[in-house]
Coordinates of N, CA and C and ligand atoms in Angstrom, one line a residue:
X1 N 168.6 87.5 -200.8 CA 169.2 88.5 -199.9 C 168.1 89.6 -199.6
X2 N 167.3 90.0 -200.6 CA 166.3 90.9 -200.4 C 165.3 90.4 -199.3
X3 N 165.0 89.1 -199.4 CA 164.0 88.5 -198.5 C 164.5 88.6 -197.1
X4 N 165.8 88.3 -196.9 CA 166.4 88.3 -195.5 C 166.4 89.7 -195.0
X5 N 166.8 90.6 -195.8 CA 166.8 92.0 -195.3 C 165.4 92.5 -195.0
X6 N 164.5 92.1 -195.8 CA 163.1 92.5 -195.6 C 162.6 92.0 -194.2
X7 N 162.9 90.7 -194.0 CA 162.5 90.1 -192.7 C 163.2 90.8 -191.5
X8 N 164.5 91.1 -191.7 CA 165.2 91.8 -190.6 C 164.6 93.1 -190.3
X9 N 164.3 93.9 -191.4 CA 163.8 95.2 -191.2 C 162.4 95.3 -190.7
X10 N 161.6 94.3 -191.1 CA 160.2 94.3 -190.6 C 160.0 93.7 -189.3
X11 N 161.0 92.9 -188.8 CA 160.8 92.3 -187.4 C 160.5 93.4 -186.4
X12 N 159.6 93.2 -185.6 CA 159.2 94.3 -184.7 C 158.6 93.7 -183.4
X13 N 158.4 94.6 -182.4 CA 157.8 94.2 -181.1 C 156.3 94.3 -181.2
X14 N 155.6 93.3 -180.7 CA 154.1 93.4 -180.7 C 153.6 93.6 -179.3
X15 N 153.6 94.8 -178.9 CA 153.2 95.2 -177.5 C 151.7 95.4 -177.5
X16 N 150.9 94.3 -178.0 CA 149.5 94.5 -178.2 C 148.8 93.3 -177.5
X17 N 147.5 93.4 -177.3 CA 146.7 92.2 -176.8 C 146.7 91.2 -178.0
X18 N 146.8 89.9 -177.6 CA 146.7 88.8 -178.6 C 145.4 88.2 -178.5
X19 N 145.0 87.7 -179.7 CA 143.7 87.0 -179.8 C 143.8 85.7 -179.0
X20 N 143.0 85.7 -177.9 CA 143.1 84.5 -176.9 C 142.5 83.2 -177.5
X21 N 141.6 83.4 -178.5 CA 140.9 82.3 -179.0 C 141.7 81.6 -180.1
X22 N 142.8 82.3 -180.5 CA 143.5 81.7 -181.7 C 144.8 81.1 -181.2
X23 N 144.9 79.8 -181.3 CA 146.0 79.1 -180.8 C 147.2 79.1 -181.8
X24 N 148.4 78.8 -181.4 CA 149.5 78.8 -182.3 C 149.7 77.3 -182.6
X25 N 149.7 76.9 -183.9 CA 149.8 75.5 -184.2 C 151.1 74.9 -183.8
X26 N 151.1 73.7 -183.4 CA 152.4 73.0 -183.0 C 153.5 73.1 -184.0
X27 N 153.1 72.9 -185.3 CA 154.2 73.0 -186.3 C 154.8 74.3 -186.4
X28 N 154.0 75.4 -186.1 CA 154.6 76.7 -186.1 C 155.5 76.9 -184.9
X29 N 155.0 76.4 -183.7 CA 155.9 76.5 -182.5 C 157.2 75.7 -182.8
X30 N 157.1 74.6 -183.4 CA 158.3 73.8 -183.7 C 159.2 74.5 -184.6
X31 N 158.7 75.2 -185.6 CA 159.6 76.0 -186.5 C 160.3 77.1 -185.7
X32 N 159.6 77.7 -184.8 CA 160.3 78.8 -183.9 C 161.4 78.1 -183.1
X33 N 161.1 77.0 -182.5 CA 162.1 76.3 -181.7 C 163.3 75.8 -182.6
X34 N 162.9 75.4 -183.8 CA 164.0 74.9 -184.8 C 164.9 76.1 -185.1
X35 N 164.4 77.3 -185.2 CA 165.2 78.5 -185.4 C 166.1 78.7 -184.2
X36 N 165.6 78.5 -183.0 CA 166.4 78.7 -181.8 C 167.5 77.6 -181.8
X37 N 167.1 76.4 -182.2 CA 168.0 75.3 -182.2 C 169.3 75.6 -183.0
X38 N 169.1 76.2 -184.1 CA 170.2 76.5 -185.0 C 170.9 77.8 -184.8
X39 N 170.6 78.4 -183.7 CA 171.3 79.7 -183.4 C 172.8 79.4 -183.1
X40 N 173.6 80.3 -183.5 CA 175.0 80.2 -183.1 C 175.2 80.4 -181.6
X41 N 176.0 79.6 -180.9 CA 176.3 79.8 -179.5 C 177.8 79.6 -179.3
X42 N 178.3 80.4 -178.4 CA 179.8 80.3 -178.1 C 180.2 78.9 -177.9
X43 N 181.2 78.5 -178.6 CA 181.8 77.1 -178.5 C 180.7 76.0 -178.8
X44 N 179.7 76.4 -179.4 CA 178.5 75.5 -179.7 C 178.0 74.9 -178.4
X45 N 178.0 75.6 -177.3 CA 177.7 75.1 -176.0 C 176.1 74.9 -175.9
X46 N 175.4 75.6 -176.7 CA 173.9 75.5 -176.7 C 173.4 75.6 -175.2
X47 N 173.8 76.8 -174.7 CA 173.6 77.0 -173.2 C 172.2 77.4 -172.8
X48 N 171.2 76.7 -173.4 CA 169.8 77.2 -173.1 C 168.9 76.0 -173.0
X49 N 167.8 76.2 -172.4 CA 166.6 75.3 -172.4 C 165.4 76.3 -172.7
X50 N 164.3 75.8 -173.2 CA 163.2 76.6 -173.5 C 161.9 76.0 -173.0
X51 N 161.2 76.7 -172.2 CA 159.9 76.2 -171.8 C 158.8 76.9 -172.5
X52 N 158.0 76.1 -173.2 CA 156.8 76.6 -174.0 C 155.6 76.4 -173.1
X53 N 155.0 77.5 -172.8 CA 153.8 77.4 -171.9 C 152.5 77.7 -172.7
X54 N 151.7 76.7 -172.8 CA 150.4 77.0 -173.5 C 149.2 76.4 -172.7
X55 N 149.5 76.0 -171.5 CA 148.4 75.5 -170.7 C 147.7 76.6 -170.0
X56 N 146.4 76.7 -170.2 CA 145.6 77.9 -169.7 C 145.8 78.1 -168.2
X57 N 145.8 77.1 -167.4 CA 145.9 77.3 -166.0 C 147.3 77.9 -165.6
X58 N 148.3 77.3 -166.3 CA 149.6 77.9 -166.0 C 149.8 79.3 -166.5
X59 N 149.2 79.5 -167.7 CA 149.2 80.9 -168.3 C 148.5 81.9 -167.3
X60 N 147.4 81.5 -166.7 CA 146.7 82.5 -165.9 C 147.5 82.6 -164.5
X61 N 148.1 81.5 -164.1 CA 148.9 81.6 -162.8 C 150.0 82.6 -163.0
X62 N 150.7 82.5 -164.2 CA 151.8 83.4 -164.5 C 151.3 84.8 -164.7
X63 N 150.2 84.9 -165.4 CA 149.6 86.2 -165.7 C 149.2 87.0 -164.4
X64 N 148.9 86.2 -163.4 CA 148.5 86.8 -162.1 C 149.6 87.4 -161.3
X65 N 150.8 87.0 -161.6 CA 152.0 87.5 -160.8 C 152.1 89.0 -161.1
X66 N 152.2 89.7 -160.0 CA 152.3 91.2 -160.2 C 153.8 91.5 -160.5
X67 N 154.0 92.2 -161.6 CA 155.4 92.5 -161.9 C 155.7 93.9 -161.3
X68 N 156.6 94.0 -160.3 CA 156.8 95.3 -159.7 C 157.4 96.3 -160.6
X69 N 157.0 97.6 -160.4 CA 157.6 98.6 -161.3 C 158.9 99.0 -160.7
X70 N 159.9 98.9 -161.5 CA 161.2 99.3 -161.0 C 161.4 100.8 -161.1
X71 N 161.8 101.4 -159.9 CA 162.0 102.9 -159.9 C 163.1 103.3 -160.8
X72 N 164.1 102.4 -160.9 CA 165.3 102.7 -161.7 C 164.8 102.7 -163.2
X73 N 164.0 101.7 -163.5 CA 163.5 101.6 -164.9 C 162.7 102.9 -165.2
X74 N 161.8 103.3 -164.3 CA 161.0 104.5 -164.6 C 161.9 105.7 -164.9
X75 N 162.9 105.9 -164.0 CA 163.8 107.0 -164.1 C 164.7 107.0 -165.4
X76 N 165.3 105.8 -165.6 CA 166.2 105.7 -166.7 C 165.5 105.7 -168.1
X77 N 164.3 105.1 -168.0 CA 163.4 105.0 -169.2 C 163.0 106.5 -169.7
X78 N 162.7 107.3 -168.7 CA 162.2 108.6 -168.9 C 163.3 109.4 -169.7
X79 N 164.6 109.2 -169.3 CA 165.7 109.9 -170.0 C 165.8 109.5 -171.5
X80 N 165.3 108.3 -171.8 CA 165.4 107.8 -173.2 C 164.2 108.1 -174.0
X81 N 163.1 108.7 -173.4 CA 161.9 108.9 -174.2 C 161.9 110.1 -175.1
X82 N 161.3 110.0 -176.2 CA 161.0 111.2 -177.0 C 159.5 111.5 -177.0
X83 N 159.2 112.8 -177.1 CA 157.8 113.1 -176.9 C 157.1 113.6 -178.2
X84 N 157.8 113.4 -179.3 CA 157.1 113.6 -180.6 C 157.9 112.7 -181.6
X85 N 157.2 112.4 -182.7 CA 157.9 111.6 -183.7 C 159.1 112.3 -184.3
X86 N 159.0 113.7 -184.3 CA 160.1 114.5 -184.9 C 161.3 114.3 -184.0
X87 N 161.1 114.4 -182.7 CA 162.2 114.3 -181.7 C 162.8 112.9 -181.8
X88 N 162.0 111.8 -181.9 CA 162.5 110.5 -182.0 C 163.3 110.3 -183.3
X89 N 162.8 110.8 -184.4 CA 163.5 110.7 -185.7 C 164.8 111.4 -185.6
X90 N 164.9 112.5 -184.8 CA 166.2 113.2 -184.7 C 167.2 112.4 -183.8
X91 N 166.6 111.9 -182.7 CA 167.5 111.2 -181.7 C 168.0 109.8 -182.2
X92 N 167.1 109.2 -183.0 CA 167.4 107.9 -183.6 C 167.6 106.7 -182.6
X93 N 167.4 107.0 -181.4 CA 167.6 106.0 -180.3 C 166.4 106.1 -179.3
X94 N 166.0 105.0 -178.7 CA 165.0 105.1 -177.7 C 163.6 104.9 -178.3
X95 N 162.6 105.3 -177.5 CA 161.2 105.0 -177.8 C 160.4 106.2 -177.6
X96 N 159.2 106.2 -178.2 CA 158.2 107.3 -178.0 C 157.5 107.2 -176.7
X97 N 157.3 108.3 -176.0 CA 156.7 108.4 -174.7 C 155.3 107.8 -174.8
X98 N 154.6 108.0 -175.9 CA 153.2 107.5 -176.0 C 153.1 106.0 -175.9
X99 N 154.2 105.3 -176.0 CA 154.1 103.8 -175.9 C 154.0 103.4 -174.4
X100 N 154.2 104.4 -173.5 CA 154.2 104.0 -172.1 C 153.1 104.7 -171.3
X101 N 152.7 104.1 -170.2 CA 151.6 104.7 -169.4 C 152.0 106.0 -168.8
X102 N 151.0 106.8 -168.4 CA 151.3 108.2 -168.1 C 152.3 108.3 -166.9
X103 N 152.3 107.4 -166.0 CA 153.2 107.6 -164.8 C 154.7 107.4 -165.3
X104 N 154.9 106.8 -166.5 CA 156.2 106.7 -167.0 C 156.6 107.9 -167.8
X105 N 155.6 108.6 -168.3 CA 155.8 109.8 -169.1 C 156.1 111.0 -168.3
X106 N 155.6 111.0 -167.0 CA 155.8 112.1 -166.2 C 156.1 111.6 -164.7
X107 N 157.2 111.0 -164.5 CA 157.5 110.3 -163.3 C 157.5 111.3 -162.1
X108 N 157.7 112.6 -162.3 CA 157.8 113.5 -161.2 C 156.4 113.7 -160.6
X109 N 155.4 113.7 -161.5 CA 154.0 114.1 -161.1 C 153.2 112.9 -160.7
X110 N 153.4 111.8 -161.3 CA 152.4 110.6 -161.2 C 153.0 109.6 -160.2
X111 N 152.0 109.0 -159.5 CA 152.4 107.9 -158.5 C 152.2 106.6 -159.3
X112 N 153.3 105.8 -159.4 CA 153.2 104.6 -160.2 C 152.4 103.5 -159.4
X113 N 151.6 102.7 -160.1 CA 151.0 101.6 -159.4 C 152.0 100.6 -158.8
X114 N 151.6 99.8 -157.9 CA 152.6 98.8 -157.2 C 153.1 97.8 -158.2
X115 N 152.2 97.3 -159.1 CA 152.7 96.3 -160.0 C 151.9 96.3 -161.3
X116 N 152.5 95.6 -162.3 CA 151.8 95.6 -163.6 C 151.3 94.2 -163.9
X117 N 150.1 94.1 -164.5 CA 149.7 92.8 -165.0 C 150.4 92.5 -166.3
X118 N 150.4 91.2 -166.7 CA 150.9 90.9 -168.0 C 149.8 90.7 -169.0
X119 N 149.9 91.3 -170.2 CA 148.8 91.1 -171.1 C 148.7 89.6 -171.5
X120 N 147.5 89.1 -171.6 CA 147.4 87.7 -171.9 C 148.0 87.3 -173.2
X121 N 148.3 86.0 -173.4 CA 148.9 85.5 -174.6 C 148.6 84.0 -174.7
X122 N 148.4 83.5 -175.9 CA 148.1 82.0 -175.9 C 149.4 81.2 -175.6
X123 N 150.5 81.8 -175.8 CA 151.8 81.1 -175.5 C 152.8 82.1 -174.9
X124 N 153.4 81.5 -173.8 CA 154.6 82.3 -173.3 C 155.8 81.4 -173.5
X125 N 156.9 82.0 -173.9 CA 158.2 81.2 -174.0 C 159.1 81.7 -173.0
X126 N 159.7 80.8 -172.3 CA 160.8 81.1 -171.3 C 162.1 80.5 -171.8
X127 N 163.0 81.4 -172.1 CA 164.3 80.9 -172.5 C 165.2 80.9 -171.3
X128 N 165.7 79.8 -171.0 CA 166.5 79.6 -169.7 C 168.0 79.5 -170.0
X129 N 168.7 80.3 -169.3 CA 170.2 80.3 -169.4 C 170.8 79.3 -168.5
X130 N 171.7 78.4 -169.1 CA 172.3 77.4 -168.3 C 173.8 77.7 -168.0
X131 N 174.1 78.2 -166.8 CA 175.5 78.6 -166.6 C 176.5 77.5 -166.6
X132 N 176.0 76.2 -166.6 CA 176.9 75.1 -166.6 C 177.5 74.9 -168.0
X133 N 176.8 75.4 -169.0 CA 177.2 75.2 -170.4 C 178.0 76.4 -170.8
X134 N 179.0 76.7 -170.1 CA 179.8 77.9 -170.4 C 180.9 77.6 -171.4
X135 N 181.2 78.5 -172.3 CA 182.3 78.2 -173.3 C 183.6 78.3 -172.5
X136 N 184.6 77.5 -173.0 CA 185.9 77.6 -172.3 C 186.4 79.0 -172.2
X137 N 187.1 79.2 -171.0 CA 187.8 80.5 -170.8 C 186.9 81.7 -171.1
X138 N 185.7 81.6 -170.5 CA 184.7 82.8 -170.7 C 184.2 83.2 -169.3
X139 N 185.1 83.5 -168.4 CA 184.7 83.9 -167.1 C 183.7 85.1 -167.2
X140 N 182.7 85.1 -166.4 CA 181.7 86.1 -166.5 C 180.6 85.8 -167.5
X141 N 181.0 84.9 -168.4 CA 180.0 84.4 -169.4 C 179.3 85.4 -170.3
X142 N 180.1 86.5 -170.7 CA 179.6 87.4 -171.6 C 179.2 86.7 -172.9
X143 N 180.0 85.8 -173.3 CA 179.8 85.0 -174.6 C 178.5 84.2 -174.5
X144 N 178.2 83.7 -173.3 CA 177.0 82.9 -173.1 C 175.7 83.8 -173.2
X145 N 175.8 85.0 -172.7 CA 174.7 86.0 -172.8 C 174.5 86.3 -174.3
X146 N 175.6 86.6 -175.0 CA 175.4 86.9 -176.4 C 174.8 85.7 -177.2
X147 N 175.1 84.5 -176.8 CA 174.5 83.3 -177.4 C 173.0 83.3 -177.3
X148 N 172.6 83.7 -176.0 CA 171.1 83.7 -175.8 C 170.5 84.7 -176.7
X149 N 171.2 85.8 -176.9 CA 170.7 86.9 -177.8 C 170.5 86.3 -179.2
X150 N 171.4 85.5 -179.7 CA 171.3 84.9 -181.0 C 170.0 84.0 -181.1
X151 N 169.8 83.3 -180.0 CA 168.6 82.4 -179.9 C 167.3 83.3 -180.1
X152 N 167.3 84.4 -179.3 CA 166.2 85.3 -179.4 C 166.0 85.8 -180.8
X153 N 167.0 86.3 -181.4 CA 166.8 86.9 -182.8 C 166.3 85.8 -183.8
X154 N 166.9 84.6 -183.7 CA 166.5 83.6 -184.7 C 165.0 83.3 -184.5
X155 N 164.6 83.1 -183.3 CA 163.2 82.8 -183.0 C 162.3 83.9 -183.4
X156 N 162.7 85.1 -183.1 CA 161.9 86.3 -183.4 C 161.7 86.5 -184.9
X157 N 162.8 86.3 -185.7 CA 162.6 86.4 -187.2 C 161.7 85.4 -187.7
X158 N 161.8 84.1 -187.2 CA 160.9 83.1 -187.7 C 159.4 83.4 -187.3
X159 N 159.3 83.8 -186.1 CA 157.9 84.1 -185.6 C 157.3 85.2 -186.5
X160 N 158.1 86.2 -186.8 CA 157.6 87.3 -187.7 C 157.3 86.8 -189.1
X161 N 158.1 85.9 -189.6 CA 157.9 85.3 -190.9 C 156.6 84.5 -190.9
X162 N 156.2 84.0 -189.8 CA 154.9 83.3 -189.7 C 153.7 84.2 -189.3
X163 N 154.0 85.5 -189.2 CA 153.0 86.5 -188.8 C 152.5 86.2 -187.3
X164 N 153.4 85.7 -186.5 CA 153.1 85.5 -185.1 C 153.8 86.6 -184.3
X165 N 152.9 87.3 -183.5 CA 153.5 88.4 -182.8 C 154.4 87.9 -181.7
X166 N 155.4 88.7 -181.4 CA 156.5 88.4 -180.5 C 156.8 89.6 -179.6
X167 N 156.7 89.4 -178.3 CA 156.8 90.5 -177.4 C 157.7 90.1 -176.2
X168 N 158.9 90.7 -176.2 CA 159.8 90.3 -175.1 C 159.3 91.1 -173.8
X169 N 159.2 90.4 -172.7 CA 158.8 91.0 -171.4 C 159.9 90.8 -170.4
X170 N 160.8 91.7 -170.4 CA 162.0 91.6 -169.5 C 161.7 91.5 -168.0
X171 N 160.6 92.2 -167.6 CA 160.3 92.2 -166.2 C 159.9 90.8 -165.7
X172 N 159.7 89.8 -166.6 CA 159.5 88.5 -166.1 C 160.8 87.8 -165.7
X173 N 161.9 88.4 -166.1 CA 163.2 87.8 -165.6 C 163.7 88.5 -164.4
X174 N 163.0 89.5 -163.9 CA 163.4 90.2 -162.7 C 163.4 89.2 -161.5
X175 N 164.4 89.2 -160.6 CA 164.6 88.1 -159.6 C 163.3 87.7 -158.9
X176 N 162.5 88.7 -158.4 CA 161.3 88.3 -157.6 C 160.3 87.6 -158.5
X177 N 160.1 88.1 -159.6 CA 159.1 87.5 -160.6 C 159.6 86.2 -161.1
X178 N 160.8 86.1 -161.4 CA 161.4 84.9 -162.0 C 161.3 83.7 -161.0
X179 N 161.5 84.1 -159.7 CA 161.4 83.1 -158.6 C 160.0 82.4 -158.6
X180 N 159.0 83.3 -158.7 CA 157.6 82.7 -158.7 C 157.4 81.9 -160.0
X181 N 157.9 82.4 -161.1 CA 157.6 81.6 -162.4 C 158.4 80.3 -162.3
X182 N 159.6 80.3 -161.8 CA 160.3 79.1 -161.7 C 159.6 78.0 -160.8
X183 N 159.0 78.5 -159.8 CA 158.2 77.6 -158.9 C 157.1 77.0 -159.7
X184 N 156.3 77.9 -160.4 CA 155.1 77.4 -161.1 C 155.5 76.4 -162.2
X185 N 156.7 76.6 -162.8 CA 157.0 75.8 -164.0 C 158.0 74.7 -163.6
X186 N 158.3 74.5 -162.3 CA 159.3 73.5 -161.8 C 160.7 73.7 -162.5
X187 N 161.1 74.9 -162.7 CA 162.4 75.1 -163.3 C 163.5 75.0 -162.2
X188 N 164.4 74.0 -162.4 CA 165.4 73.8 -161.3 C 166.6 74.8 -161.4
X189 N 167.3 74.8 -160.3 CA 168.6 75.6 -160.2 C 169.6 74.8 -161.0
X190 N 170.6 75.3 -161.6 CA 170.9 76.8 -161.6 C 170.4 77.5 -162.8
X191 N 169.3 77.0 -163.4 CA 168.8 77.6 -164.6 C 168.2 79.0 -164.3
X192 N 168.4 79.9 -165.1 CA 167.8 81.3 -164.9 C 167.0 81.7 -166.1
X193 N 165.9 82.4 -165.8 CA 165.1 82.9 -167.0 C 165.9 84.1 -167.6
X194 N 166.4 83.8 -168.8 CA 167.2 84.8 -169.5 C 166.2 85.8 -170.1
X195 N 165.2 85.3 -170.8 CA 164.2 86.2 -171.2 C 162.9 85.5 -171.4
X196 N 161.8 86.2 -171.3 CA 160.4 85.6 -171.6 C 159.8 86.4 -172.7
X197 N 159.0 85.8 -173.4 CA 158.2 86.5 -174.4 C 156.8 86.0 -174.6
X198 N 155.9 86.9 -175.0 CA 154.6 86.5 -175.3 C 154.5 86.2 -176.8
X199 N 153.8 85.2 -177.2 CA 153.6 84.9 -178.6 C 152.1 84.8 -178.9
X200 N 151.7 85.3 -180.0 CA 150.3 85.2 -180.4 C 150.0 86.0 -181.6
X201 N 148.7 85.9 -182.0 CA 148.3 86.7 -183.2 C 147.6 88.0 -182.6
X202 N 148.1 89.2 -183.1 CA 147.5 90.4 -182.6 C 146.0 90.4 -182.7
X203 N 145.3 90.8 -181.6 CA 143.9 90.8 -181.7 C 143.4 92.0 -182.5
X204 N 144.1 93.1 -182.5 CA 143.8 94.2 -183.4 C 145.1 94.5 -184.1
X205 N 145.0 95.0 -185.4 CA 146.3 95.3 -186.1 C 147.0 96.4 -185.3
X206 N 148.3 96.2 -185.1 CA 149.1 97.1 -184.4 C 149.2 98.4 -185.3
X207 N 148.8 99.5 -184.7 CA 148.9 100.8 -185.5 C 150.4 101.0 -185.8
X208 N 150.6 101.7 -186.9 CA 152.0 101.9 -187.4 C 152.7 102.8 -186.3
X209 N 153.9 102.4 -185.9 CA 154.6 103.2 -185.0 C 156.0 103.4 -185.5
X210 N 156.5 104.6 -185.2 CA 157.8 105.0 -185.8 C 158.9 104.1 -185.2
X211 N 159.7 103.4 -186.1 CA 160.8 102.6 -185.6 C 162.1 103.3 -186.2
X212 N 162.9 103.6 -185.3 CA 164.1 104.4 -185.7 C 165.4 103.6 -185.5
X213 N 166.4 103.9 -186.2 CA 167.7 103.3 -186.0 C 168.8 104.4 -186.3
X214 N 169.9 104.3 -185.7 CA 171.0 105.2 -186.1 C 171.4 104.9 -187.5
X215 N 172.1 105.9 -188.2 CA 172.6 105.6 -189.5 C 173.9 104.9 -189.4
X216 N 174.2 104.2 -190.5 CA 175.5 103.4 -190.5 C 176.7 104.3 -190.1
X217 N 176.7 105.5 -190.6 CA 177.9 106.3 -190.2 C 177.9 106.7 -188.7
X218 N 176.8 106.5 -188.0 CA 176.8 106.8 -186.6 C 177.6 105.7 -185.8
X219 N 177.7 104.5 -186.4 CA 178.4 103.5 -185.6 C 179.5 102.7 -186.3
X220 N 179.6 102.9 -187.6 CA 180.6 102.2 -188.3 C 181.9 103.0 -188.6
X221 N 183.0 102.4 -188.5 CA 184.3 103.1 -188.7 C 185.1 102.3 -189.7
X222 N 185.9 102.9 -190.5 CA 186.7 102.2 -191.5 C 188.2 102.2 -191.0
X223 N 188.7 101.0 -190.8 CA 190.1 100.8 -190.4 C 190.4 101.3 -189.1
X224 N 190.2 102.5 -188.8 CA 190.5 103.0 -187.4 C 189.3 103.7 -186.8
X225 N 189.1 103.5 -185.5 CA 188.0 104.1 -184.8 C 188.0 105.6 -185.1
X226 N 186.8 106.1 -185.5 CA 186.7 107.5 -185.7 C 186.9 107.9 -187.1
X227 N 187.4 107.0 -187.9 CA 187.5 107.3 -189.4 C 186.1 106.9 -190.0
X228 N 185.6 107.8 -190.8 CA 184.3 107.6 -191.3 C 184.2 106.3 -192.2
X229 N 183.2 105.6 -192.1 CA 182.9 104.5 -193.0 C 182.0 105.1 -194.1
X230 N 182.5 105.1 -195.3 CA 181.6 105.5 -196.4 C 181.5 104.4 -197.4
X231 N 180.3 104.0 -197.7 CA 180.0 102.9 -198.5 C 180.7 103.1 -199.9
X232 N 181.4 102.1 -200.4 CA 182.0 102.3 -201.8 C 181.0 102.1 -202.9
X233 N 179.8 101.6 -202.5 CA 178.8 101.4 -203.6 C 178.2 102.7 -204.1
Ligands
LIG1 C1 167.1 91.9 -174.6 C2 165.9 92.7 -175.0 C3 165.0 93.0 -174.0 C4 163.7 93.6 -174.3 N1 162.8 93.8 -173.3 C5 161.6 94.4 -173.7 C6 160.6 94.5 -172.7 O1 160.7 94.2 -171.6 N2 159.4 95.1 -173.1 C7 159.2 95.4 -174.4 O2 158.1 95.9 -174.7 N3 160.1 95.3 -175.3 C8 161.3 94.8 -175.0 N4 162.3 94.6 -176.0 C9 162.0 95.1 -177.3 C10 162.8 96.3 -177.7 O3 162.3 97.4 -176.9 C11 162.7 96.6 -179.1 O4 163.3 95.5 -179.8 C12 163.3 97.9 -179.6 O5 162.6 99.0 -179.0 C13 163.2 98.1 -181.1 O6 161.9 98.0 -181.6 P1 161.4 96.9 -182.6 O7 161.6 95.5 -181.9 O8 160.0 97.2 -182.9 O9 162.4 97.0 -183.8 C14 163.5 94.0 -175.7 C15 164.4 93.7 -176.7 C16 165.6 93.0 -176.3 C17 166.6 92.7 -177.4

């Protein structure tokens, strides 16, 4: 139990450059895929495909795609930023402003660039959502999206346990970018890129950064919503 809790608590995002000379061994990639394979999915529909990209030419073609900066992201992200560790520790939600480039920390003053490059990685994983594998009576497929989240978490935990950095890059599933990636990787319709992530060994140790969470009493209720959950232990 302690081991599982430790793994869950230590899992983190590696928003760092990866060592491009250090490949990820196939048996480690297979373990990560095995973790995805055993993820729970609604009605056991296993509504996903995964493309593992480790070919240098494909990696650089994908890396060269400019990921447009979403104005909505910049605006809404700004509202969630904290500007000191004390503020973040108090808010318990969101991220530190220092994790973002200056145009995101002061969107009124700065002019954002047109697009962002993707930091290189020895492996990119594309997890594809297959809408044809929808659980019965799940119009809108909320259950299917949750299932993909389970795949993500399983793979992330195993990657972390192997000390392989894992960095989700949501802007790779934005429609315009996803279209280009689907072309490069021959991904057919109706599959959609649910999420993409960079995998690799951090080139430099990631400096410690403050990771916060709400306390249990901020979200847990006992018996009726609004009634405090107090641990009996
Ligand atoms: C569905 C999903 C999408 C995410 N998209 C991004 C992303 O585009 N870029 C990024 O740096 N982190 C992304 N993350 C990572 C979260 O920002 C991160 O998990 C959260 O801030 C908590 O930090 P931790 O992973 O270090 O615990 C995503 C996470 C999830 C679950």
